[in-house]
Short mmCIF file of C-alpha atoms in Angstrom, two decimals:
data_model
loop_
_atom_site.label_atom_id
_atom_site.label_comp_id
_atom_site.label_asym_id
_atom_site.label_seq_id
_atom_site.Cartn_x
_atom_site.Cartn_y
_atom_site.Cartn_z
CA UNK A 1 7.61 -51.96 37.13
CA UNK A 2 6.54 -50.01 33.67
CA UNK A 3 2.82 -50.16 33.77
CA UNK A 4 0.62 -49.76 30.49
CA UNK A 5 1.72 -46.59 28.18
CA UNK A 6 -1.50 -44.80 27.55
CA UNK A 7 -2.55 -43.59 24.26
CA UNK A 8 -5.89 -41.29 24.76
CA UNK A 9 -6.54 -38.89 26.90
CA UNK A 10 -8.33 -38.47 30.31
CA UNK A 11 -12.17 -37.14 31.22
CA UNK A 12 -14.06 -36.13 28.01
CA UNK A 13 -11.75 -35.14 25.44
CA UNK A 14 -11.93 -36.95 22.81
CA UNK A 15 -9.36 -39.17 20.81
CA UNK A 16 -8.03 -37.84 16.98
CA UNK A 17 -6.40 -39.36 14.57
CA UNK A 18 -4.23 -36.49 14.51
CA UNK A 19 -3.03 -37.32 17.91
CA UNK A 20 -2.51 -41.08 16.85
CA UNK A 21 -0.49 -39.67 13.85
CA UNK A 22 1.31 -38.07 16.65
CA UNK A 23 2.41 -40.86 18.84
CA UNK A 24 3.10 -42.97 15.83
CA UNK A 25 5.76 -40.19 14.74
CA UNK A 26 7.46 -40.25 18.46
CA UNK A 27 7.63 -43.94 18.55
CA UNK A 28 9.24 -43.91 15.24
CA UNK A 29 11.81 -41.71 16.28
CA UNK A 30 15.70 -43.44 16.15
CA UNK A 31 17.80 -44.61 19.39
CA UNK A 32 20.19 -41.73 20.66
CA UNK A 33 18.56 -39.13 19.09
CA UNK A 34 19.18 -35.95 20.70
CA UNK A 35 18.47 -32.40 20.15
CA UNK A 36 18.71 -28.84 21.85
CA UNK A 37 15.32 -28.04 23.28
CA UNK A 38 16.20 -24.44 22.72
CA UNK A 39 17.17 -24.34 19.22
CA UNK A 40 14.30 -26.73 18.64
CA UNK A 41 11.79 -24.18 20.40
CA UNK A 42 13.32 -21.26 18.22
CA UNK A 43 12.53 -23.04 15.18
CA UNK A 44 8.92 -23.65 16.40
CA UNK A 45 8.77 -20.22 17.00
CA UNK A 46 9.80 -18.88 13.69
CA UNK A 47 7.80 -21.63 11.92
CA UNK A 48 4.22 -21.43 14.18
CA UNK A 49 1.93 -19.83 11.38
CA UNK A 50 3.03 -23.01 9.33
CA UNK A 51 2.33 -25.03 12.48
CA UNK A 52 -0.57 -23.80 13.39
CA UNK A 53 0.71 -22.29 17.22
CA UNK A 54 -0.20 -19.83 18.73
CA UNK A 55 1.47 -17.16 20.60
CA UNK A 56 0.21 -17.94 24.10
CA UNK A 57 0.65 -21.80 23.15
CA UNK A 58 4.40 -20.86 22.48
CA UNK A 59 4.23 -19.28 25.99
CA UNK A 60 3.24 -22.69 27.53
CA UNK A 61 5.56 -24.73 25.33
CA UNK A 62 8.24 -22.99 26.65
CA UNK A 63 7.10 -22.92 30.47
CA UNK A 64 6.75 -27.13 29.68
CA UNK A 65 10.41 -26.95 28.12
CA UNK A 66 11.62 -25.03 31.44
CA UNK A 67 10.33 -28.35 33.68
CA UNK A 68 12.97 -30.78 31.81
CA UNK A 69 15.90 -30.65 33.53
CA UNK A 70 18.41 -30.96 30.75
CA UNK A 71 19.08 -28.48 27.98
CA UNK A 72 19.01 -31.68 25.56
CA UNK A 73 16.06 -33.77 24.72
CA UNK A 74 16.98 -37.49 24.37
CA UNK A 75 14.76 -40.23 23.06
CA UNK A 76 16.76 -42.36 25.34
CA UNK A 77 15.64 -40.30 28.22
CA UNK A 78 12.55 -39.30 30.14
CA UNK A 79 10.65 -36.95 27.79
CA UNK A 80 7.50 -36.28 30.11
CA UNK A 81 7.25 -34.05 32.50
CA UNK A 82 4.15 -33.92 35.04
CA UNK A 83 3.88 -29.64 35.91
CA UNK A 84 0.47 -28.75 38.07
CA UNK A 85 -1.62 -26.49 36.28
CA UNK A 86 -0.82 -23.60 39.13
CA UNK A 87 2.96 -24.41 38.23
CA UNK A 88 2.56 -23.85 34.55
CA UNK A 89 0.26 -20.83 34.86
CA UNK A 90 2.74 -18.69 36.94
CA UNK A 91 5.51 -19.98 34.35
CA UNK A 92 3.13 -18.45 31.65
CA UNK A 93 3.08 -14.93 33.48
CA UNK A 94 -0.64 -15.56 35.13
CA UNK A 95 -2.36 -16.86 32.21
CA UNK A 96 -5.96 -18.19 33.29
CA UNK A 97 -7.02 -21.53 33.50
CA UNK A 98 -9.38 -21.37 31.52
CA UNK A 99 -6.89 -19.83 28.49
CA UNK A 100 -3.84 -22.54 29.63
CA UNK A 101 -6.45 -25.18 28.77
CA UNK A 102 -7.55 -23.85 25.41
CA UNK A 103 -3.74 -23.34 24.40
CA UNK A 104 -2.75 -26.86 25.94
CA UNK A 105 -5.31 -28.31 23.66
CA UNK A 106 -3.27 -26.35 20.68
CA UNK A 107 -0.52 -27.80 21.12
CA UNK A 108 -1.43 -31.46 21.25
CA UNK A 109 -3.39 -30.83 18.01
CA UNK A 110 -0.18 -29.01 16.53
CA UNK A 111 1.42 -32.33 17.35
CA UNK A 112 3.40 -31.05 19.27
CA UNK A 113 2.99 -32.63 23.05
CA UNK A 114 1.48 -35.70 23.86
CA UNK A 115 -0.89 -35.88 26.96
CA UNK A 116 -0.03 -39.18 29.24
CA UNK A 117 -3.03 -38.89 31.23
CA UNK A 118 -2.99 -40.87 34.59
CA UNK A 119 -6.17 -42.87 35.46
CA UNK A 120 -7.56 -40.18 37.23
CA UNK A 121 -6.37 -37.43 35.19
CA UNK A 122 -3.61 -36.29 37.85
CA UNK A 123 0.22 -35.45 37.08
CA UNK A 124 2.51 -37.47 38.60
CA UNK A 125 5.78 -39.74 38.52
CA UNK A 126 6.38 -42.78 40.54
CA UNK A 127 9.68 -43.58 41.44
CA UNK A 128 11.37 -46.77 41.94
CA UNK A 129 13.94 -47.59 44.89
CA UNK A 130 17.22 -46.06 43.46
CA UNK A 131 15.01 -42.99 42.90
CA UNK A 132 14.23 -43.36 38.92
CA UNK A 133 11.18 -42.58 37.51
CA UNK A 134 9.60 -45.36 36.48
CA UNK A 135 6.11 -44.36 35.40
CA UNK A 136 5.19 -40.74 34.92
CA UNK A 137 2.08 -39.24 34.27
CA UNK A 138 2.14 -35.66 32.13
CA UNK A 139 2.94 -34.10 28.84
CA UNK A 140 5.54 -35.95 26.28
CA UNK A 141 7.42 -33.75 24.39
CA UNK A 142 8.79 -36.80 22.19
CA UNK A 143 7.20 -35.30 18.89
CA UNK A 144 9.24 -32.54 19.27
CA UNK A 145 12.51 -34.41 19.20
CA UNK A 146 11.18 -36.61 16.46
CA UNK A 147 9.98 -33.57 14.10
CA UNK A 148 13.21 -31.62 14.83
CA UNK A 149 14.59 -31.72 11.50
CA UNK A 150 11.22 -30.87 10.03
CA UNK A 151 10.59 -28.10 12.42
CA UNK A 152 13.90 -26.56 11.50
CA UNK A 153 12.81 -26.95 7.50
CA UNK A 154 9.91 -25.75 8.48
CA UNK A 155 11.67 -22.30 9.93
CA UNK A 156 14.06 -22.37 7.51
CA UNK A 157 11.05 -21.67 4.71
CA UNK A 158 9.67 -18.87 6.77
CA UNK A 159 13.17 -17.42 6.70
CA UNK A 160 13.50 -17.58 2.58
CA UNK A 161 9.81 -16.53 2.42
CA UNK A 162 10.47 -13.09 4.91
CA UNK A 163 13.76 -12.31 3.39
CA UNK A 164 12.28 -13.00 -0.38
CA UNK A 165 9.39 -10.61 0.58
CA UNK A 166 11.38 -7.69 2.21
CA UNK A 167 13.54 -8.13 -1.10
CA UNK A 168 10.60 -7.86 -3.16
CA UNK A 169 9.68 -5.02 -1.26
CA UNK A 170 13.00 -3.08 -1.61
CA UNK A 171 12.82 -3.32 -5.19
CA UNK A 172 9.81 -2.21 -5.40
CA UNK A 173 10.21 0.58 -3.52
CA UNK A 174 13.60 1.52 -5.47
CA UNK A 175 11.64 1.57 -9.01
CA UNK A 176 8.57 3.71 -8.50
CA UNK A 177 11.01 6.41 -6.92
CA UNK A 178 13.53 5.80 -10.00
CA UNK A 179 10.76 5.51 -12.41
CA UNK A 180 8.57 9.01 -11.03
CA UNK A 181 11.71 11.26 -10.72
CA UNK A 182 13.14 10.07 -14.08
CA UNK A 183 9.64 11.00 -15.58
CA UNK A 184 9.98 14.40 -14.14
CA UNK A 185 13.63 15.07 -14.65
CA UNK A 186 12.40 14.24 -18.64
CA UNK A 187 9.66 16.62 -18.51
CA UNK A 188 11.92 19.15 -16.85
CA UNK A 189 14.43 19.01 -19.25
CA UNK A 190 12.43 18.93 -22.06
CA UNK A 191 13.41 15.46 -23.10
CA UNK A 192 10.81 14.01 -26.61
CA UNK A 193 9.17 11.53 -25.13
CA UNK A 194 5.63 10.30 -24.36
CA UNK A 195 5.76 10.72 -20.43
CA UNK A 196 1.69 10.93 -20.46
CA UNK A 197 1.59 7.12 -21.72
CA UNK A 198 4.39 6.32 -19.17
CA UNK A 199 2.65 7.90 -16.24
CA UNK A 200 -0.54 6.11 -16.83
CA UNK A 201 1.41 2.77 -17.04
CA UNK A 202 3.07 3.96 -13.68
CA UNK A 203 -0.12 4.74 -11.79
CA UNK A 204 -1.36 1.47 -13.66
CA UNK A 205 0.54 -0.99 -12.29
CA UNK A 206 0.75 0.72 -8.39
CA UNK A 207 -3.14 0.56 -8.84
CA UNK A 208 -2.79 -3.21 -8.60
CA UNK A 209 -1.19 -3.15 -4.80
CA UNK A 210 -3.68 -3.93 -2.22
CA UNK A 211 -2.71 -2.67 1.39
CA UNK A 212 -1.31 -5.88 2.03
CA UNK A 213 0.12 -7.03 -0.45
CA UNK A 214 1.81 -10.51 -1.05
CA UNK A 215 5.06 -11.46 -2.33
CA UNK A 216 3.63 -12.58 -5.56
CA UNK A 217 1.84 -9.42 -6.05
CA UNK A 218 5.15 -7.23 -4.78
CA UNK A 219 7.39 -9.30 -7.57
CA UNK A 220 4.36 -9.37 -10.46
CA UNK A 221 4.39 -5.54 -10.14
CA UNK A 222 8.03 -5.12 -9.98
CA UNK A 223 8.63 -6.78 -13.27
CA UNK A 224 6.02 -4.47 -15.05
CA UNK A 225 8.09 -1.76 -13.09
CA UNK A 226 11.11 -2.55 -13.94
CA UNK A 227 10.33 -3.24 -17.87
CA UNK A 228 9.12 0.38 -17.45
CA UNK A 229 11.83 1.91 -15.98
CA UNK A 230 14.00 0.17 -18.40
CA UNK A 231 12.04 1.99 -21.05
CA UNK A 232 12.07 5.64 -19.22
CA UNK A 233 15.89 5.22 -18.21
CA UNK A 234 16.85 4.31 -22.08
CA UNK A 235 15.46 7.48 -23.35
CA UNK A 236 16.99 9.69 -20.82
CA UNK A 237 20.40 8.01 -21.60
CA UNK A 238 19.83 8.36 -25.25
CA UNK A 239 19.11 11.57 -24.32
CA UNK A 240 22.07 12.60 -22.24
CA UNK A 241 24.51 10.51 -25.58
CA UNK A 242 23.54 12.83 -27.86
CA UNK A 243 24.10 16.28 -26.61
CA UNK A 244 27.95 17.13 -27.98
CA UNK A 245 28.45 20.09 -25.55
CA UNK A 246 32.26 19.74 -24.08
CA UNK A 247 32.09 19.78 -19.75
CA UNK A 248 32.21 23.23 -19.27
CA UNK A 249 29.13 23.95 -21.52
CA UNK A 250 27.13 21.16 -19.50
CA UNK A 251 28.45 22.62 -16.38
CA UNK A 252 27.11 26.59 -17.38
CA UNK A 253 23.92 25.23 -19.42
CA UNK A 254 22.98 23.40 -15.99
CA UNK A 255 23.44 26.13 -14.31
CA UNK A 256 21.81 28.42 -16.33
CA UNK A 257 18.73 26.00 -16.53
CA UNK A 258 18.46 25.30 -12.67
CA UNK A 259 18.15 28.64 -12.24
CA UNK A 260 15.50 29.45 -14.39
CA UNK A 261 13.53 26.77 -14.53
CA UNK A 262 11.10 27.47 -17.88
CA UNK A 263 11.94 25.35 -20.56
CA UNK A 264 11.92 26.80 -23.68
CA UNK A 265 9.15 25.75 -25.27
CA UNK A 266 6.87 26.85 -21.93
CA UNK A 267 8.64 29.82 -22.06
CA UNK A 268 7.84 31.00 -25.87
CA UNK A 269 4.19 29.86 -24.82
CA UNK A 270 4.07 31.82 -21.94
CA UNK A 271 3.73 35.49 -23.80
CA UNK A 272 1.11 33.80 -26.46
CA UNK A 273 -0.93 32.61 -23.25
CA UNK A 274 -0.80 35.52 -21.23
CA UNK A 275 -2.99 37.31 -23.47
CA UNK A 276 -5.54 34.61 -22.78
CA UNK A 277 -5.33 35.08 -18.53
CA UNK A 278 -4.88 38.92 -18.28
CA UNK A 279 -8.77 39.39 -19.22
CA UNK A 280 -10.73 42.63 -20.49
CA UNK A 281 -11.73 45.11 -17.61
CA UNK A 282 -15.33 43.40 -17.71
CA UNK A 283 -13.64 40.15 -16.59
CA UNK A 284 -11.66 41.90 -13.71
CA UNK A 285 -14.82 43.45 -12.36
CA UNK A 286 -16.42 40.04 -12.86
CA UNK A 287 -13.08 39.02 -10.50
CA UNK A 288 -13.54 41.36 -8.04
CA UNK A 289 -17.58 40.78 -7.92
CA UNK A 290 -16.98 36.58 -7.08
CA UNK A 291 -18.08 35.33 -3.98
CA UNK A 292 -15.31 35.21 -1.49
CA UNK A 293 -16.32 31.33 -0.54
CA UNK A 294 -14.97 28.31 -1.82
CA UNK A 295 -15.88 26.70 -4.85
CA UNK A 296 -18.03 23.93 -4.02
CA UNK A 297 -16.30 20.01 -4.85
CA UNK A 298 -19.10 19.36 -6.73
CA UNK A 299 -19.34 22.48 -9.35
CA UNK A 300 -15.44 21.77 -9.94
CA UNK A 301 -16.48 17.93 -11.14
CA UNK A 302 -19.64 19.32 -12.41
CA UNK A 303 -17.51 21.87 -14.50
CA UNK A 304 -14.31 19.63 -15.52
CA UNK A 305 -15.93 15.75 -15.61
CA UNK A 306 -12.65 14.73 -17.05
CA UNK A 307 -10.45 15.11 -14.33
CA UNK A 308 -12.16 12.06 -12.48
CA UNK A 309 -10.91 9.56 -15.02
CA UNK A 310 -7.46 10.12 -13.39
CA UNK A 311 -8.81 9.07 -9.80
CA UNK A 312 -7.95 6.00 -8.31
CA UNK A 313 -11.16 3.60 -8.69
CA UNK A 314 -12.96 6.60 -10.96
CA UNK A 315 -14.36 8.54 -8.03
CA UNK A 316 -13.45 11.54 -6.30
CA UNK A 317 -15.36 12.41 -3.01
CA UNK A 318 -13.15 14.91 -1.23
CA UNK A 319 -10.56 17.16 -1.91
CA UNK A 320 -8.09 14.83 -1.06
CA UNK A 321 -9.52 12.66 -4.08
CA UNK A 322 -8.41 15.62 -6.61
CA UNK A 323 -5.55 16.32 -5.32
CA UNK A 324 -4.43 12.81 -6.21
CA UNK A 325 -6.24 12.77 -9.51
CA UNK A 326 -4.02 16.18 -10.26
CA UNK A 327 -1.00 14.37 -9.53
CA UNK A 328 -1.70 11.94 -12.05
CA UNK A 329 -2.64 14.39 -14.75
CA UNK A 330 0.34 16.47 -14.13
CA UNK A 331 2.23 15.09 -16.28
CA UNK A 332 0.02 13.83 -18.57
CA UNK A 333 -0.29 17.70 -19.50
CA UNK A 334 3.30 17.89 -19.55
CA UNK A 335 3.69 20.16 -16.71
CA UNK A 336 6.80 20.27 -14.75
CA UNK A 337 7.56 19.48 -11.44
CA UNK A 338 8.42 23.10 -10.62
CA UNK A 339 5.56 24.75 -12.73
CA UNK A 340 3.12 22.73 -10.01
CA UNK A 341 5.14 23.42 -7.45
CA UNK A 342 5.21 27.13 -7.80
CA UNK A 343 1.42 26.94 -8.52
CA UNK A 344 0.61 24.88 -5.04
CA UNK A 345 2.82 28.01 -3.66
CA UNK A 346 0.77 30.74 -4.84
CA UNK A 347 -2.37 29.68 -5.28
CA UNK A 348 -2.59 26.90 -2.24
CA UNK A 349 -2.97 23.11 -3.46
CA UNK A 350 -6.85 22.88 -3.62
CA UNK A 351 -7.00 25.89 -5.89
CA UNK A 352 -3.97 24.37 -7.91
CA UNK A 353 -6.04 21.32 -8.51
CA UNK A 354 -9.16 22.87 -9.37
CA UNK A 355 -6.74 25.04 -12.21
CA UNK A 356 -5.07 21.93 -13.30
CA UNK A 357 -8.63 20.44 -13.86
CA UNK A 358 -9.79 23.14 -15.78
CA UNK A 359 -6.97 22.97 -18.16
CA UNK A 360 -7.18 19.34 -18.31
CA UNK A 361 -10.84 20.26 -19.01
CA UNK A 362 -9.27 22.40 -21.87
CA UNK A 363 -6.44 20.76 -23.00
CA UNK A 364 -7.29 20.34 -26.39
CA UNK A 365 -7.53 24.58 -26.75
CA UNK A 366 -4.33 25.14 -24.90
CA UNK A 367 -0.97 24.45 -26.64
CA UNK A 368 1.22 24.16 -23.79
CA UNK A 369 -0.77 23.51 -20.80
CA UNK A 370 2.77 24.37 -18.50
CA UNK A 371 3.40 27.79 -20.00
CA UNK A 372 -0.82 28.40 -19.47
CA UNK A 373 -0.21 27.14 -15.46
CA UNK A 374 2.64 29.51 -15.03
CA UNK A 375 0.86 32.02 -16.42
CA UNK A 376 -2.21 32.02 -14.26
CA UNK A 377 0.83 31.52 -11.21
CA UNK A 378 1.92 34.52 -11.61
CA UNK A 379 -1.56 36.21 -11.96
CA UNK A 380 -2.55 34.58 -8.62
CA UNK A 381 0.80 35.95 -6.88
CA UNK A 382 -0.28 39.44 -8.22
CA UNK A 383 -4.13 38.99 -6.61
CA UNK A 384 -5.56 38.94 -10.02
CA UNK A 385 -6.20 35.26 -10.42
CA UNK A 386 -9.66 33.29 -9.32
CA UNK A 387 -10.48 29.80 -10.06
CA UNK A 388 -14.17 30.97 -9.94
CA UNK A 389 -14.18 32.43 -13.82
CA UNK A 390 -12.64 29.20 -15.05
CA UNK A 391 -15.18 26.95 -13.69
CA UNK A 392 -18.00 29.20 -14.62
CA UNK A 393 -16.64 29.84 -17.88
CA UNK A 394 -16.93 26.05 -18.56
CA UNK A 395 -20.00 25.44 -16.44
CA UNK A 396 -21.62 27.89 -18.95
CA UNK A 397 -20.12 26.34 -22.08
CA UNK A 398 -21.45 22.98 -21.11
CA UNK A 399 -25.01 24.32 -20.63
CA UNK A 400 -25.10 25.84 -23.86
CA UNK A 401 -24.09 22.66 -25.41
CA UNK A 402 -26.89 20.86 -23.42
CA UNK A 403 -29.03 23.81 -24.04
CA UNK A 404 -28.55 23.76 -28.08
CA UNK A 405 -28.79 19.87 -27.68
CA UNK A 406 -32.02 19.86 -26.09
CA UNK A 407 -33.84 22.13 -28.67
CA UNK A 408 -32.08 20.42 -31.78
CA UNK A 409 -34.14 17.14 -29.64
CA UNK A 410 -37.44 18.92 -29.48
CA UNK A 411 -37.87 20.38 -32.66
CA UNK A 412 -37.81 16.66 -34.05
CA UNK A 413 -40.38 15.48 -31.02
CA UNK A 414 -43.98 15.73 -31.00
CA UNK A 415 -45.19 18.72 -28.78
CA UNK A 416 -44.79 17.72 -24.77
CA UNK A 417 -42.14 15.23 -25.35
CA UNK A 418 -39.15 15.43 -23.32
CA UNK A 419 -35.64 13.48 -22.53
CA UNK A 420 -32.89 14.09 -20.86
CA UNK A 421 -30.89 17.49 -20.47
CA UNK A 422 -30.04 20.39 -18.10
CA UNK A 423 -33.09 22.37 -16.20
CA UNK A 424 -31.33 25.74 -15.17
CA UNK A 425 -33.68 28.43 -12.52
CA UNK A 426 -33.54 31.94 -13.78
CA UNK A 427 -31.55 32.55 -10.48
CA UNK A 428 -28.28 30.26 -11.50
CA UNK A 429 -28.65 31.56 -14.86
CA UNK A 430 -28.06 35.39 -13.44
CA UNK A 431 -25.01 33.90 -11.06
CA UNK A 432 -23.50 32.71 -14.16
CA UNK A 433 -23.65 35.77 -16.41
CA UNK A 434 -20.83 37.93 -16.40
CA UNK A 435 -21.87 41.17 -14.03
CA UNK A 436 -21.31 44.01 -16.79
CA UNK A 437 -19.97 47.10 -16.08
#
């Protein structure tokens, strides 16, 4: 004899109307529906951040799927089963009781199970003479037969949305390594083209990732990617149209180029600048007399305040910070790949940064900032090249200017006024004087 079907649950929990929304969807449920409770439990699985599940909830879900006998869920069958808590926690690989309560409670608010709580809370099925069961007393998994076809939508979405991300994410990837070795292959071979404008467009848009970024973000950047490397790829193509050498020209002009990697224009810079880094024998003493320590981080952004507008977020706090910012102003300056390479060779990469922002510093006195760097590379392979001079050189030039500035400002002021400016001991004044010989 069926006894009453009860609809809230046992002890203190409280009733929902989520769990009435629940039962109302398993009643609704058609005659001779049936489904795989395998396929059904993948789909949960796939689709749980939608669903709200939980990992160890999943691991109960499937320990409660394990106690059904059949490998079909029928709504013309019995969908309850009655496990002991003992039973389901060594199905869940030992999980407490205190954790298979929290994550049973999950579930029913997932709408996923139904609780059929006995009078007395216990888990049971009576049986009838021929052995059916004719009331049980336990967990019904009819929602999950009657949201089967929503569950799989539901996993189906997460699909699109994973494979739509790890697309975006592809592309992505494929464009800023198109986009920053086209760049350099233009400055390398000397291509006209404004590849300072470009690269700040790059480094732009990549500032706009987060460390997580979402799919909208990944596919908002791409496009201003790709409209950029539509723009970098056209020149190089026009580019590559108009030169009217025959194949075997190409093939000995590459060659020839490859292996001497100065472009031309560096290369008729490179005498006029060389002038400018071999010095007068006062400035090689002046070499020879520098501290053997390490310039301090903050001289070099005390000395060459422009090279932290190319950091990420406008600060640089370690060396790390200007190493990054001298990628960016690379080739801004228009120096190659190679000329920077060949500089991080000789000189070591934190030295190469603090030259690249002293010419940066000085870009608008040097005409060809790659020719100057190659210069000053080959000074530093021949032990005759110090970034201390440079930095001093425009550490002095910017207290004169402060210097001139603040008597221009007192000779208009009434006696004892001050304002702003540079107060220099007697001491740093001496370290920054040339040592005469």
């Amino acid at each position: 004899m069926q006894t009453h079907v009860t609809t809230t649950p046992f002890g203190l929990r409280p009733m929902t109307l989520g769990q009435m929304a629940s039962q109302i969807t398993a009643n609704s449920m058609p005659d001779g529906l049936t489904v795989d409770k395998w396929k059904v439990f993948r789909s949960i699985r796939e689709a749980r951040e939608l669903i709200g599940a939980t990992d160890r909830s999943l691991a109960i879900l499937n320990a409660l799927l394990s106690f059904h006998p059949d490998g079909e869920l029928s709504s013309d069958g019995g969908l309850i089963v009655w496990p002991s808590n003992e039973q389901l926690m060594a199905r869940a690989n030992g999980m407490s009781p205190t954790t298979l309560r929290r994550h049973l409670a999950v579930l029913v608010d997932c709408g996923l199970i139904i609780r059929r709580d006995s009078p007395n809370g216990k888990r049971f099925a009576r049986k009838g003479r021929g052995g059916d069961v004719e009331q049980a007393y336990g967990f019904d998994l009819s929602p999950i037969v009657a949201r089967a076809e929503e569950l799989e939508q539901l996993a189906d979405a997460v699909r699109f949305e994973k494979n739509a991300f790890k697309v975006a994410k592809e592309r992505l990837t494929l464009l800023r390594r198109d986009i920053v070795k086209m760049i350099d292959a233009g400055i390398e071979e000397g291509v006209s083209g404004d590849w300072g404008r470009m690269a700040c467009l790059y480094q732009k848009s990549i500032a706009r990732l987060p460390r997580s970024a979402p799919r909208e973000i990944l596919e908002s950047v791409g496009e201003e990617l790709r409209m950029l490397w539509n723009e970098v790829h056209d020149i190089l193509v026009s580019f590559t149209k108009t030169q009217n050498l025959d194949a075997n020209e190409s093939h000995s002009g590459r060659h020839i180029q490859n292996s001497k990697p100065d472009s031309v224009y560096e290369s008729e810079q490179r005498n006029r600048e060389k002038k400018e880094t071999n010095g007068t024998a006062e400035e090689n003493d002046n070499l020879r007399s520098l501290p053997k320590r390490e310039l301090p981080l903050g001289i070099v952004l005390d000395a060459c305040p422009d090279i932290v507008d190319m950091a990420k977020g406008g600060g640089i706090r370690h060396w790390r910070d200007l190493l990054a910012a001298a990628e960016v102003a690379r080739p801004m300056l228009g120096v190659s790949l190679s000329a920077w390479r060949e500089a991080c060779d000789a000189m070591g990469e934190v030295q190469a940064a603090i030259t690249l922002a002293a010419i940066l510093q000085r870009s608008d006195q040097i005409s060809s900032a790659g020719g100057y760097l190659r210069s000053l590379t080959d000074k530093a392979r021949e032990g005759q090249f110090s970034t201390w001079p440079m930095v001093m050189a425009l550490l002095r030039a910017k207290l004169d200017v402060d210097k001139k500035a603040s008597q221009t400002r007192a000779a208009t002021q009434e006696a004892g006024g001050r304002e702003g400016g540079w107060e220099v001991s007697d001491a740093l004044l001496k370290t920054l004087k040339k040592p005469k010989s």
